[in-house]
Every structure is written in structure tokens, then in C-alpha cells.
PDB file of C-alpha atoms in Angstrom:
ATOM      1  CA  MET R  31     113.392 138.127  79.777  1.00 45.00           C
ATOM      2  CA  THR R  32     109.627 138.300  79.335  1.00 47.00           C
ATOM      3  CA  THR R  33     107.135 137.682  82.117  1.00 50.00           C
ATOM      4  CA  ARG R  34     103.755 136.123  81.483  1.00 55.00           C
ATOM      5  CA  THR R  35     100.769 138.032  82.769  1.00 56.00           C
ATOM      6  CA  PHE R  36      98.377 136.165  85.021  1.00 56.00           C
ATOM      7  CA  THR R  37      95.192 136.351  82.981  1.00 66.00           C
ATOM      8  CA  GLY R  38      91.712 135.200  83.841  1.00 71.00           C
ATOM      9  CA  ARG R  39      92.069 132.498  81.207  1.00 76.00           C
ATOM     10  CA  ARG R  40      95.145 131.020  82.922  1.00 81.00           C
ATOM     11  CA  ALA R  41      93.426 131.249  86.288  1.00 82.00           C
ATOM     12  CA  GLY R  42      90.472 129.336  84.884  1.00 82.00           C
ATOM     13  CA  PHE R  43      92.754 126.646  83.482  1.00 84.00           C
ATOM     14  CA  ILE R  44      94.510 126.250  86.860  1.00 85.00           C
ATOM     15  CA  ALA R  45      91.155 126.060  88.639  1.00 86.00           C
ATOM     16  CA  LEU R  46      89.984 123.419  86.163  1.00 88.00           C
ATOM     17  CA  CYS R  47      93.106 121.314  86.849  1.00 89.00           C
ATOM     18  CA  LEU R  48      92.585 121.577  90.591  1.00 90.00           C
ATOM     19  CA  LEU R  49      88.856 120.815  90.442  1.00 91.00           C
ATOM     20  CA  PRO R  50      89.078 116.967  90.366  1.00 90.00           C
ATOM     21  CA  GLY R  51      91.361 116.918  93.399  1.00 90.00           C
ATOM     22  CA  VAL R  52      89.197 119.415  95.302  1.00 90.00           C
ATOM     23  CA  LEU R  53      86.046 117.423  94.519  1.00 93.00           C
ATOM     24  CA  PHE R  54      87.678 114.145  95.557  1.00 91.00           C
ATOM     25  CA  VAL R  55      88.773 115.564  98.926  1.00 90.00           C
ATOM     26  CA  ALA R  56      85.410 117.251  99.471  1.00 90.00           C
ATOM     27  CA  VAL R  57      83.372 114.114  98.681  1.00 90.00           C
ATOM     28  CA  PHE R  58      85.517 111.529 100.449  1.00 88.00           C
ATOM     29  CA  THR R  59      86.924 113.559 103.365  1.00 87.00           C
ATOM     30  CA  TYR R  60      84.969 116.674 104.289  1.00 90.00           C
ATOM     31  CA  TRP R  61      81.448 115.479 103.499  1.00 92.00           C
ATOM     32  CA  PRO R  62      81.740 112.276 105.598  1.00 88.00           C
ATOM     33  CA  MET R  63      83.251 114.353 108.412  1.00 89.00           C
ATOM     34  CA  VAL R  64      80.377 116.839 108.342  1.00 92.00           C
ATOM     35  CA  ARG R  65      77.758 114.090 108.006  1.00 91.00           C
ATOM     36  CA  GLY R  66      79.264 112.094 110.863  1.00 89.00           C
ATOM     37  CA  SER R  67      79.289 115.222 113.044  1.00 92.00           C
ATOM     38  CA  VAL R  68      75.591 115.763 112.365  1.00 93.00           C
ATOM     39  CA  MET R  69      74.825 112.095 113.167  1.00 93.00           C
ATOM     40  CA  ALA R  70      76.448 112.582 116.573  1.00 94.00           C
ATOM     41  CA  PHE R  71      73.428 114.696 117.542  1.00 95.00           C
ATOM     42  CA  GLN R  72      70.854 112.305 116.040  1.00 92.00           C
ATOM     43  CA  ARG R  73      69.353 108.972 117.020  1.00 91.00           C
ATOM     44  CA  TYR R  74      70.721 107.332 113.906  1.00 91.00           C
ATOM     45  CA  ASN R  75      70.507 103.562 114.002  1.00 88.00           C
ATOM     46  CA  LEU R  76      71.192 101.675 110.779  1.00 85.00           C
ATOM     47  CA  PHE R  77      68.517  99.107 111.620  1.00 83.00           C
ATOM     48  CA  ASP R  78      65.807 101.738 112.081  1.00 82.00           C
ATOM     49  CA  LEU R  79      66.099 104.605 109.616  1.00 80.00           C
ATOM     50  CA  THR R  80      62.369 105.463 109.711  1.00 83.00           C
ATOM     51  CA  SER R  81      63.052 108.056 112.404  1.00 84.00           C
ATOM     52  CA  THR R  82      66.342 109.909 112.938  1.00 88.00           C
ATOM     53  CA  PRO R  83      65.433 112.783 115.264  1.00 91.00           C
ATOM     54  CA  PHE R  84      67.940 115.146 116.816  1.00 93.00           C
ATOM     55  CA  VAL R  85      68.626 114.149 120.415  1.00 93.00           C
ATOM     56  CA  GLY R  86      71.086 116.837 121.417  1.00 91.00           C
ATOM     57  CA  LEU R  87      73.896 115.539 123.640  1.00 94.00           C
ATOM     58  CA  ALA R  88      72.191 112.222 124.435  1.00 95.00           C
ATOM     59  CA  ASN R  89      74.689 110.196 122.381  1.00 95.00           C
ATOM     60  CA  PHE R  90      77.625 111.836 124.156  1.00 96.00           C
ATOM     61  CA  ALA R  91      76.030 111.162 127.542  1.00 96.00           C
ATOM     62  CA  ALA R  92      75.438 107.502 126.620  1.00 95.00           C
ATOM     63  CA  VAL R  93      79.057 107.066 125.463  1.00 95.00           C
ATOM     64  CA  LEU R  94      80.520 108.762 128.546  1.00 95.00           C
ATOM     65  CA  ALA R  95      78.319 106.642 130.809  1.00 95.00           C
ATOM     66  CA  GLU R  96      79.603 103.406 129.271  1.00 94.00           C
ATOM     67  CA  GLU R  97      82.387 101.742 131.261  1.00 93.00           C
ATOM     68  CA  ARG R  98      83.875 100.183 128.116  1.00 93.00           C
ATOM     69  CA  PHE R  99      84.553 103.665 126.725  1.00 94.00           C
ATOM     70  CA  TRP R 100      86.644 104.579 129.760  1.00 95.00           C
ATOM     71  CA  THR R 101      88.421 101.230 129.594  1.00 94.00           C
ATOM     72  CA  SER R 102      89.254 101.895 125.948  1.00 95.00           C
ATOM     73  CA  LEU R 103      90.485 105.378 126.883  1.00 94.00           C
ATOM     74  CA  ARG R 104      92.877 103.966 129.498  1.00 95.00           C
ATOM     75  CA  ASN R 105      94.033 101.327 127.009  1.00 95.00           C
ATOM     76  CA  THR R 106      94.613 104.093 124.470  1.00 95.00           C
ATOM     77  CA  GLY R 107      97.030 105.821 126.843  1.00 95.00           C
ATOM     78  CA  THR R 108      99.017 102.607 127.309  1.00 95.00           C
ATOM     79  CA  TRP R 109      98.899 101.808 123.580  1.00 96.00           C
ATOM     80  CA  VAL R 110     100.152 105.264 122.536  1.00 96.00           C
ATOM     81  CA  VAL R 111     102.790 105.905 125.229  1.00 96.00           C
ATOM     82  CA  VAL R 112     104.471 102.472 125.213  1.00 97.00           C
ATOM     83  CA  SER R 113     104.354 102.111 121.412  1.00 96.00           C
ATOM     84  CA  LEU R 114     105.720 105.625 120.893  1.00 96.00           C
ATOM     85  CA  PHE R 115     108.576 105.171 123.371  1.00 97.00           C
ATOM     86  CA  PHE R 116     109.930 101.979 121.812  1.00 97.00           C
ATOM     87  CA  GLN R 117     109.294 103.126 118.231  1.00 96.00           C
ATOM     88  CA  PHE R 118     111.216 106.347 118.876  1.00 95.00           C
ATOM     89  CA  VAL R 119     114.172 104.732 120.683  1.00 95.00           C
ATOM     90  CA  LEU R 120     114.568 101.868 118.198  1.00 94.00           C
ATOM     91  CA  GLY R 121     113.942 104.135 115.208  1.00 93.00           C
ATOM     92  CA  PHE R 122     116.556 106.623 116.406  1.00 93.00           C
ATOM     93  CA  GLY R 123     119.060 103.815 116.894  1.00 91.00           C
ATOM     94  CA  LEU R 124     118.394 102.417 113.416  1.00 90.00           C
ATOM     95  CA  ALA R 125     118.718 105.877 111.869  1.00 89.00           C
ATOM     96  CA  LEU R 126     122.109 106.384 113.505  1.00 87.00           C
ATOM     97  CA  LEU R 127     123.306 102.946 112.324  1.00 85.00           C
ATOM     98  CA  LEU R 128     122.016 103.319 108.760  1.00 82.00           C
ATOM     99  CA  ARG R 129     123.525 106.771 108.486  1.00 80.00           C
ATOM    100  CA  ARG R 130     126.980 105.188 108.414  1.00 76.00           C
ATOM    101  CA  HIS R 131     128.485 103.917 105.168  1.00 73.00           C
ATOM    102  CA  PHE R 132     129.041 100.160 105.044  1.00 72.00           C
ATOM    103  CA  ARG R 133     128.795  97.318 102.550  1.00 75.00           C
ATOM    104  CA  GLY R 134     125.186  96.435 101.716  1.00 72.00           C
ATOM    105  CA  ARG R 135     123.804  99.609 103.320  1.00 71.00           C
ATOM    106  CA  GLY R 136     121.152 100.041 100.628  1.00 73.00           C
ATOM    107  CA  LEU R 137     119.923  96.465 101.109  1.00 77.00           C
ATOM    108  CA  TYR R 138     119.640  96.942 104.879  1.00 75.00           C
ATOM    109  CA  GLN R 139     117.730 100.203 104.350  1.00 73.00           C
ATOM    110  CA  ALA R 140     115.286  98.446 102.034  1.00 74.00           C
ATOM    111  CA  TRP R 141     114.635  95.696 104.607  1.00 78.00           C
ATOM    112  CA  VAL R 142     114.185  98.220 107.417  1.00 77.00           C
ATOM    113  CA  PHE R 143     111.751 100.344 105.405  1.00 79.00           C
ATOM    114  CA  PHE R 144     109.770  97.352 104.109  1.00 79.00           C
ATOM    115  CA  PRO R 145     107.151  97.209 106.936  1.00 80.00           C
ATOM    116  CA  TRP R 146     106.051 100.783 106.207  1.00 79.00           C
ATOM    117  CA  ALA R 147     104.949  99.694 102.726  1.00 79.00           C
ATOM    118  CA  MET R 148     102.496  97.124 104.134  1.00 84.00           C
ATOM    119  CA  SER R 149      98.924  97.768 105.249  1.00 84.00           C
ATOM    120  CA  GLY R 150      98.183  97.767 108.962  1.00 85.00           C
ATOM    121  CA  PHE R 151      95.436  95.175 108.583  1.00 88.00           C
ATOM    122  CA  LEU R 152      97.778  92.765 106.772  1.00 89.00           C
ATOM    123  CA  ILE R 153     100.459  93.263 109.430  1.00 91.00           C
ATOM    124  CA  GLY R 154      97.858  92.458 112.072  1.00 92.00           C
ATOM    125  CA  LEU R 155      96.995  89.194 110.333  1.00 92.00           C
ATOM    126  CA  LEU R 156     100.668  88.209 110.089  1.00 92.00           C
ATOM    127  CA  TRP R 157     101.310  88.873 113.757  1.00 94.00           C
ATOM    128  CA  ARG R 158      98.059  87.141 114.695  1.00 94.00           C
ATOM    129  CA  TRP R 159      99.387  83.944 113.144  1.00 94.00           C
ATOM    130  CA  MET R 160     102.785  84.433 114.782  1.00 94.00           C
ATOM    131  CA  PHE R 161     101.210  84.903 118.238  1.00 95.00           C
ATOM    132  CA  ASN R 162      98.776  82.025 117.784  1.00 91.00           C
ATOM    133  CA  GLY R 163      98.596  79.995 120.992  1.00 87.00           C
ATOM    134  CA  GLN R 164      98.557  76.595 119.268  1.00 87.00           C
ATOM    135  CA  PHE R 165     100.898  76.749 116.270  1.00 86.00           C
ATOM    136  CA  GLY R 166     102.364  80.275 116.293  1.00 89.00           C
ATOM    137  CA  VAL R 167     106.062  80.656 115.526  1.00 93.00           C
ATOM    138  CA  ILE R 168     106.693  82.777 118.642  1.00 94.00           C
ATOM    139  CA  ASN R 169     105.470  80.038 120.973  1.00 92.00           C
ATOM    140  CA  ASP R 170     107.504  77.534 118.991  1.00 92.00           C
ATOM    141  CA  LEU R 171     110.711  79.570 119.321  1.00 93.00           C
ATOM    142  CA  LEU R 172     110.196  80.164 123.052  1.00 92.00           C
ATOM    143  CA  LEU R 173     109.627  76.444 123.630  1.00 93.00           C
ATOM    144  CA  LYS R 174     112.695  75.389 121.638  1.00 91.00           C
ATOM    145  CA  THR R 175     114.936  77.863 123.452  1.00 92.00           C
ATOM    146  CA  GLY R 176     113.636  76.710 126.849  1.00 90.00           C
ATOM    147  CA  ILE R 177     112.310  80.119 127.870  1.00 90.00           C
ATOM    148  CA  ILE R 178     108.839  78.639 128.459  1.00 88.00           C
ATOM    149  CA  ASP R 179     107.713  75.073 129.135  1.00 88.00           C
ATOM    150  CA  GLN R 180     104.143  75.372 127.853  1.00 90.00           C
ATOM    151  CA  ARG R 181     102.414  77.382 125.169  1.00 91.00           C
ATOM    152  CA  ILE R 182     101.092  80.852 126.011  1.00 91.00           C
ATOM    153  CA  GLY R 183      97.755  82.140 124.714  1.00 91.00           C
ATOM    154  CA  PHE R 184      99.130  85.554 123.807  1.00 93.00           C
ATOM    155  CA  LEU R 185      95.967  86.881 122.165  1.00 93.00           C
ATOM    156  CA  SER R 186      93.474  85.118 124.434  1.00 90.00           C
ATOM    157  CA  SER R 187      95.040  86.229 127.719  1.00 87.00           C
ATOM    158  CA  PRO R 188      94.124  89.717 129.007  1.00 79.00           C
ATOM    159  CA  GLY R 189      97.599  90.029 130.465  1.00 80.00           C
ATOM    160  CA  TRP R 190      99.400  89.236 127.216  1.00 92.00           C
ATOM    161  CA  ALA R 191      97.066  90.615 124.532  1.00 94.00           C
ATOM    162  CA  MET R 192      97.986  94.302 124.917  1.00 95.00           C
ATOM    163  CA  THR R 193     101.688  93.433 125.053  1.00 94.00           C
ATOM    164  CA  SER R 194     101.316  91.419 121.843  1.00 95.00           C
ATOM    165  CA  VAL R 195      99.618  94.183 119.840  1.00 96.00           C
ATOM    166  CA  ILE R 196     102.153  96.725 121.114  1.00 96.00           C
ATOM    167  CA  VAL R 197     105.032  94.482 119.964  1.00 95.00           C
ATOM    168  CA  ALA R 198     103.469  94.308 116.495  1.00 95.00           C
ATOM    169  CA  ASN R 199     102.932  98.079 116.450  1.00 95.00           C
ATOM    170  CA  VAL R 200     106.525  98.752 117.515  1.00 95.00           C
ATOM    171  CA  TRP R 201     107.780  96.526 114.684  1.00 93.00           C
ATOM    172  CA  TYR R 202     105.626  98.479 112.239  1.00 92.00           C
ATOM    173  CA  GLY R 203     106.187 102.038 113.497  1.00 91.00           C
ATOM    174  CA  THR R 204     109.931 101.887 114.151  1.00 92.00           C
ATOM    175  CA  THR R 205     110.409 102.214 110.404  1.00 89.00           C
ATOM    176  CA  PHE R 206     108.644 105.595 110.339  1.00 90.00           C
ATOM    177  CA  PHE R 207     111.020 107.078 112.886  1.00 93.00           C
ATOM    178  CA  ALA R 208     114.051 105.522 111.156  1.00 91.00           C
ATOM    179  CA  ILE R 209     113.057 107.108 107.823  1.00 88.00           C
ATOM    180  CA  MET R 210     112.238 110.554 109.198  1.00 90.00           C
ATOM    181  CA  ILE R 211     115.189 110.780 111.600  1.00 91.00           C
ATOM    182  CA  MET R 212     117.598 109.610 108.889  1.00 89.00           C
ATOM    183  CA  ALA R 213     116.368 112.447 106.678  1.00 86.00           C
ATOM    184  CA  ALA R 214     116.765 114.910 109.541  1.00 90.00           C
ATOM    185  CA  LEU R 215     120.295 113.698 110.338  1.00 89.00           C
ATOM    186  CA  GLN R 216     121.371 114.228 106.743  1.00 86.00           C
ATOM    187  CA  SER R 217     120.404 117.905 107.059  1.00 85.00           C
ATOM    188  CA  VAL R 218     122.979 118.560 109.811  1.00 85.00           C
ATOM    189  CA  PRO R 219     125.918 120.447 108.224  1.00 85.00           C
ATOM    190  CA  LYS R 220     129.194 118.509 108.389  1.00 83.00           C
ATOM    191  CA  GLU R 221     130.982 121.754 109.236  1.00 84.00           C
ATOM    192  CA  LEU R 222     129.358 121.726 112.682  1.00 82.00           C
ATOM    193  CA  TYR R 223     130.836 118.300 113.442  1.00 81.00           C
ATOM    194  CA  GLU R 224     134.231 119.365 112.122  1.00 79.00           C
ATOM    195  CA  ALA R 225     134.204 122.465 114.308  1.00 85.00           C
ATOM    196  CA  ALA R 226     133.126 120.434 117.343  1.00 81.00           C
ATOM    197  CA  GLY R 227     135.890 117.903 116.625  1.00 81.00           C
ATOM    198  CA  VAL R 228     138.481 120.676 116.455  1.00 80.00           C
ATOM    199  CA  ASP R 229     137.271 121.893 119.873  1.00 78.00           C
ATOM    200  CA  GLY R 230     137.863 118.386 121.238  1.00 81.00           C
ATOM    201  CA  ALA R 231     134.232 117.352 121.635  1.00 79.00           C
ATOM    202  CA  SER R 232     133.651 113.606 121.921  1.00 83.00           C
ATOM    203  CA  ARG R 233     131.106 111.729 119.791  1.00 81.00           C
ATOM    204  CA  LEU R 234     128.630 111.803 122.664  1.00 83.00           C
ATOM    205  CA  ARG R 235     129.017 115.565 123.176  1.00 86.00           C
ATOM    206  CA  GLN R 236     128.690 116.143 119.427  1.00 84.00           C
ATOM    207  CA  PHE R 237     125.462 114.166 119.441  1.00 85.00           C
ATOM    208  CA  TRP R 238     124.113 116.033 122.476  1.00 86.00           C
ATOM    209  CA  HIS R 239     125.201 119.578 121.548  1.00 84.00           C
ATOM    210  CA  VAL R 240     125.194 119.473 117.727  1.00 86.00           C
ATOM    211  CA  THR R 241     122.890 116.752 116.418  1.00 86.00           C
ATOM    212  CA  LEU R 242     119.968 116.994 118.852  1.00 89.00           C
ATOM    213  CA  PRO R 243     119.610 120.819 118.826  1.00 87.00           C
ATOM    214  CA  HIS R 244     119.673 120.848 115.026  1.00 87.00           C
ATOM    215  CA  ILE R 245     117.003 118.164 114.542  1.00 91.00           C
ATOM    216  CA  ARG R 246     114.878 119.071 117.616  1.00 90.00           C
ATOM    217  CA  PRO R 247     112.089 120.826 115.589  1.00 89.00           C
ATOM    218  CA  THR R 248     111.841 117.820 113.253  1.00 90.00           C
ATOM    219  CA  LEU R 249     111.709 115.408 116.182  1.00 92.00           C
ATOM    220  CA  ALA R 250     108.938 117.440 117.839  1.00 92.00           C
ATOM    221  CA  LEU R 251     106.866 117.370 114.653  1.00 92.00           C
ATOM    222  CA  ILE R 252     107.272 113.670 113.867  1.00 93.00           C
ATOM    223  CA  VAL R 253     106.511 112.698 117.475  1.00 94.00           C
ATOM    224  CA  LEU R 254     103.238 114.648 117.278  1.00 94.00           C
ATOM    225  CA  LEU R 255     102.355 113.068 113.933  1.00 93.00           C
ATOM    226  CA  ARG R 256     103.132 109.604 115.244  1.00 94.00           C
ATOM    227  CA  ILE R 257     101.003 110.123 118.363  1.00 94.00           C
ATOM    228  CA  ILE R 258      98.054 111.066 116.154  1.00 94.00           C
ATOM    229  CA  TRP R 259      98.636 108.103 113.828  1.00 92.00           C
ATOM    230  CA  ILE R 260      99.035 105.570 116.627  1.00 94.00           C
ATOM    231  CA  LEU R 261      95.810 106.733 118.261  1.00 92.00           C
ATOM    232  CA  ASN R 262      94.058 106.535 114.886  1.00 90.00           C
ATOM    233  CA  PHE R 263      95.501 103.115 114.049  1.00 89.00           C
ATOM    234  CA  PRO R 264      92.830 100.529 114.918  1.00 91.00           C
ATOM    235  CA  ASP R 265      93.654  98.359 111.877  1.00 90.00           C
ATOM    236  CA  LEU R 266      96.331  96.309 113.592  1.00 93.00           C
ATOM    237  CA  ILE R 267      94.386  95.753 116.828  1.00 94.00           C
ATOM    238  CA  TYR R 268      91.156  94.968 115.015  1.00 90.00           C
ATOM    239  CA  SER R 269      92.796  92.339 112.809  1.00 92.00           C
ATOM    240  CA  MET R 270      94.743  90.790 115.709  1.00 94.00           C
ATOM    241  CA  THR R 271      92.243  90.749 118.575  1.00 93.00           C
ATOM    242  CA  GLY R 272      89.128  92.684 117.544  1.00 89.00           C
ATOM    243  CA  GLY R 273      89.557  94.640 120.795  1.00 89.00           C
ATOM    244  CA  GLY R 274      89.415  91.518 122.990  1.00 86.00           C
ATOM    245  CA  PRO R 275      89.728  89.562 125.066  1.00 90.00           C
ATOM    246  CA  ALA R 276      86.955  91.198 127.130  1.00 86.00           C
ATOM    247  CA  GLY R 277      87.920  94.654 125.877  1.00 88.00           C
ATOM    248  CA  GLY R 278      91.525  94.180 126.997  1.00 91.00           C
ATOM    249  CA  THR R 279      92.939  95.700 123.798  1.00 94.00           C
ATOM    250  CA  ASP R 280      90.127  98.130 123.025  1.00 94.00           C
ATOM    251  CA  ILE R 281      91.249 101.664 122.183  1.00 95.00           C
ATOM    252  CA  VAL R 282      88.914 104.535 121.404  1.00 95.00           C
ATOM    253  CA  THR R 283      89.088 103.969 117.649  1.00 93.00           C
ATOM    254  CA  THR R 284      88.301 100.242 117.901  1.00 94.00           C
ATOM    255  CA  PHE R 285      85.461 101.193 120.254  1.00 94.00           C
ATOM    256  CA  LEU R 286      84.232 103.526 117.491  1.00 93.00           C
ATOM    257  CA  ILE R 287      84.390 100.698 114.931  1.00 92.00           C
ATOM    258  CA  GLN R 288      82.309  98.512 117.241  1.00 91.00           C
ATOM    259  CA  GLN R 289      79.623 101.214 117.360  1.00 92.00           C
ATOM    260  CA  VAL R 290      79.592 101.350 113.567  1.00 91.00           C
ATOM    261  CA  MET R 291      79.435  97.553 113.271  1.00 90.00           C
ATOM    262  CA  GLY R 292      76.517  97.591 115.720  1.00 90.00           C
ATOM    263  CA  GLY R 293      74.674 100.009 113.449  1.00 91.00           C
ATOM    264  CA  ASP R 294      74.580 102.871 115.973  1.00 92.00           C
ATOM    265  CA  TYR R 295      75.942 105.679 113.822  1.00 93.00           C
ATOM    266  CA  GLY R 296      74.819 108.306 116.324  1.00 94.00           C
ATOM    267  CA  ARG R 297      77.075 106.958 119.066  1.00 94.00           C
ATOM    268  CA  ALA R 298      79.845 106.359 116.541  1.00 94.00           C
ATOM    269  CA  GLY R 299      79.657 110.019 115.508  1.00 94.00           C
ATOM    270  CA  ALA R 300      79.795 111.059 119.170  1.00 96.00           C
ATOM    271  CA  VAL R 301      82.906 108.931 119.758  1.00 95.00           C
ATOM    272  CA  GLY R 302      84.485 110.402 116.618  1.00 93.00           C
ATOM    273  CA  LEU R 303      83.935 113.963 117.834  1.00 95.00           C
ATOM    274  CA  LEU R 304      85.287 113.098 121.275  1.00 95.00           C
ATOM    275  CA  VAL R 305      88.429 111.652 119.675  1.00 94.00           C
ATOM    276  CA  LEU R 306      88.770 114.755 117.494  1.00 93.00           C
ATOM    277  CA  ALA R 307      88.423 117.031 120.532  1.00 94.00           C
ATOM    278  CA  LEU R 308      91.015 114.947 122.403  1.00 93.00           C
ATOM    279  CA  LEU R 309      93.513 115.144 119.546  1.00 93.00           C
ATOM    280  CA  LEU R 310      92.989 118.883 118.993  1.00 94.00           C
ATOM    281  CA  SER R 311      93.404 119.641 122.695  1.00 94.00           C
ATOM    282  CA  PHE R 312      96.546 117.542 122.957  1.00 93.00           C
ATOM    283  CA  SER R 313      98.039 118.979 119.734  1.00 93.00           C
ATOM    284  CA  ILE R 314      97.524 122.574 120.904  1.00 93.00           C
ATOM    285  CA  PHE R 315      99.048 121.772 124.311  1.00 93.00           C
ATOM    286  CA  TYR R 316     101.976 119.877 122.764  1.00 92.00           C
ATOM    287  CA  LEU R 317     102.791 122.601 120.230  1.00 89.00           C
ATOM    288  CA  ASN R 318     102.682 125.288 122.905  1.00 90.00           C
ATOM    289  CA  VAL R 319     105.012 123.267 125.156  1.00 87.00           C
ATOM    290  CA  THR R 320     107.513 122.537 122.368  1.00 85.00           C
ATOM    291  CA  ARG R 321     107.504 126.157 121.167  1.00 81.00           C
ATOM    292  CA  SER R 322     108.098 127.371 124.715  1.00 72.00           C
ATOM    293  CA  ALA R 323     110.974 124.897 125.070  1.00 65.00           C
ATOM    294  CA  ASP R 324     112.493 126.027 121.759  1.00 64.00           C
ATOM    295  CA  GLY R 325     112.112 129.669 122.844  1.00 61.00           C
ATOM    296  CA  GLU R 326     113.949 128.965 126.096  1.00 58.00           C
ATOM    297  CA  LYS R 327     116.740 127.197 124.171  1.00 60.00           C
ATOM    298  CA  ALA R 328     117.056 130.161 121.794  1.00 54.00           C
ATOM    299  CA  ARG R 329     117.615 132.500 124.762  1.00 58.00           C
TER     300      ARG R 329
END
């Protein structure tokens, strides 16, 4: 067997192949991130670009002094926690059901995974029509089944708007957990279940003592990823309610979009950095907690 030597010529060819991808990421990801970070310390208004001086932390102070920012932050907590809980529970249940072999299993899997192939903005539009207070299908179904006796303005009522966008988000995100947990479940060796069965362990004990410990690291990772994605998922809210009514469905990322639409790129950059700091702090805390828990389990 002959081994090829790693020559400078081969290295140059590899670098040349990687160059388009590196340039694409640099131009469309890292440069906007750096530029937006710089804008956070400037008075950068799209409608007055004649003067863009550095103003230090003034944009951060203005954002933190705005009541709507804190409202959006509280809404973000509700949006993330409630959406994540139902997405995880329903996704886990679907994964366990679709793991079994039955007639038409492939067709059911395709239908379950279908929402993940759609854009968030399009899903928002679909659910906006479904929750429409005048001719939406949800109101129609509730009226015909006798659950309600008059139409509900789901998206125009502060009490119902957040519930409505969370329902749409749960429908969308459950698929992610079903896909990822199904893949994790398939990695559990069958020998472990056979050994547990020989020892007389019930299905519930097998799930608790075999399945969960084996897929725990995967679950920890996908929960973290989903938290980040839900927080950075303004598409659905923006297409359903635009953050209304009266800021009732605003989250920090829709608040950021509103700053951009208003032309205040300085404040938008400040909000973006605050969101980044929030996510980094939470991710570090979460990873430390999960690693400590895994270390305790290993002992």
C-alpha cells in the first residue's frame, strides 16, 4: 500500500476548494455580525446618515430604559418555556410511537416531518388565517362543536394572542424533537433491552433505566439548540401578529426587527448584542449544569 504525501500543491488545491465557502460565510455571516456590533455603539439612523458618531453605551441605555424591551423580555420567557415544554413532550411521544413497526409507518413519518420543511413565515401566515376572528377555521370548528357560542378574536385579544402563536410554534417545533429523538432512540443497543427483560424489568423501568440514560446527552444538546432557535424565531410571530396587540406577543427578536424597520440601526445593534450576551450566558450555565448532572450520574 502506498501513501500519498501531503504536498504544498495539494494543500493549495484544498484551500482553493474551501475558499468559496469561507468567503460566503465571511461576507454573509461574520461581516454583518461585526458591522452590527459596531453600529451598536454609534448613532446610526437610516434616515440620517450624514452623521454617525460613536455614542458609547447610549444605545444600550436607551434600550434598557424602554418599557417595551422589558415586556418583550418577559414575553420571551413565556414563549420559550411553554413552547419548549409542549414541543418536547409531544415530540418524545411521537418518537416513541413512530419507532414501532406498523403498516403505513413511512407515510405517517412523512406527514409528521412535513412541517419542518416549511418556512416559519409561511407557517405564520397559515395559522394567521386559521385563527382569524371572522372566518378562521378554528373559530368555525369551535362554534360547530358547541365549545363556544361566539367568535373569539384570537390574534386581536391580548389574552389569546400569545396562546395562539405558541400553539402554532408547538405544531411546528414538535417535528424537530420527533426527528432527533427518533434518531437517538435507534442508537440504543437492543442487547440492553434484552438484558433488562431477562432481569424482569417492565417496559416503564426499561424506559427509565435504559432508554433515558443512554439518550440523555443527546436530549441535553437538542434542548439547548431548540431553546436558542425558539428565542431566535421571530418569523412566526411577525407574520401572525407583528408583535401585537399592544406588544402582547413581542419577544426580543421581534423588538429588534421593529428597531430595524424604524431605521434605528444603532438600537437594533444594541438589542442584538444583548440577545447574544443572554444566549451565551444561558448556554454556558446550561452546559455546566448538564455536565455536572452527567458527572454525578457517572459516579
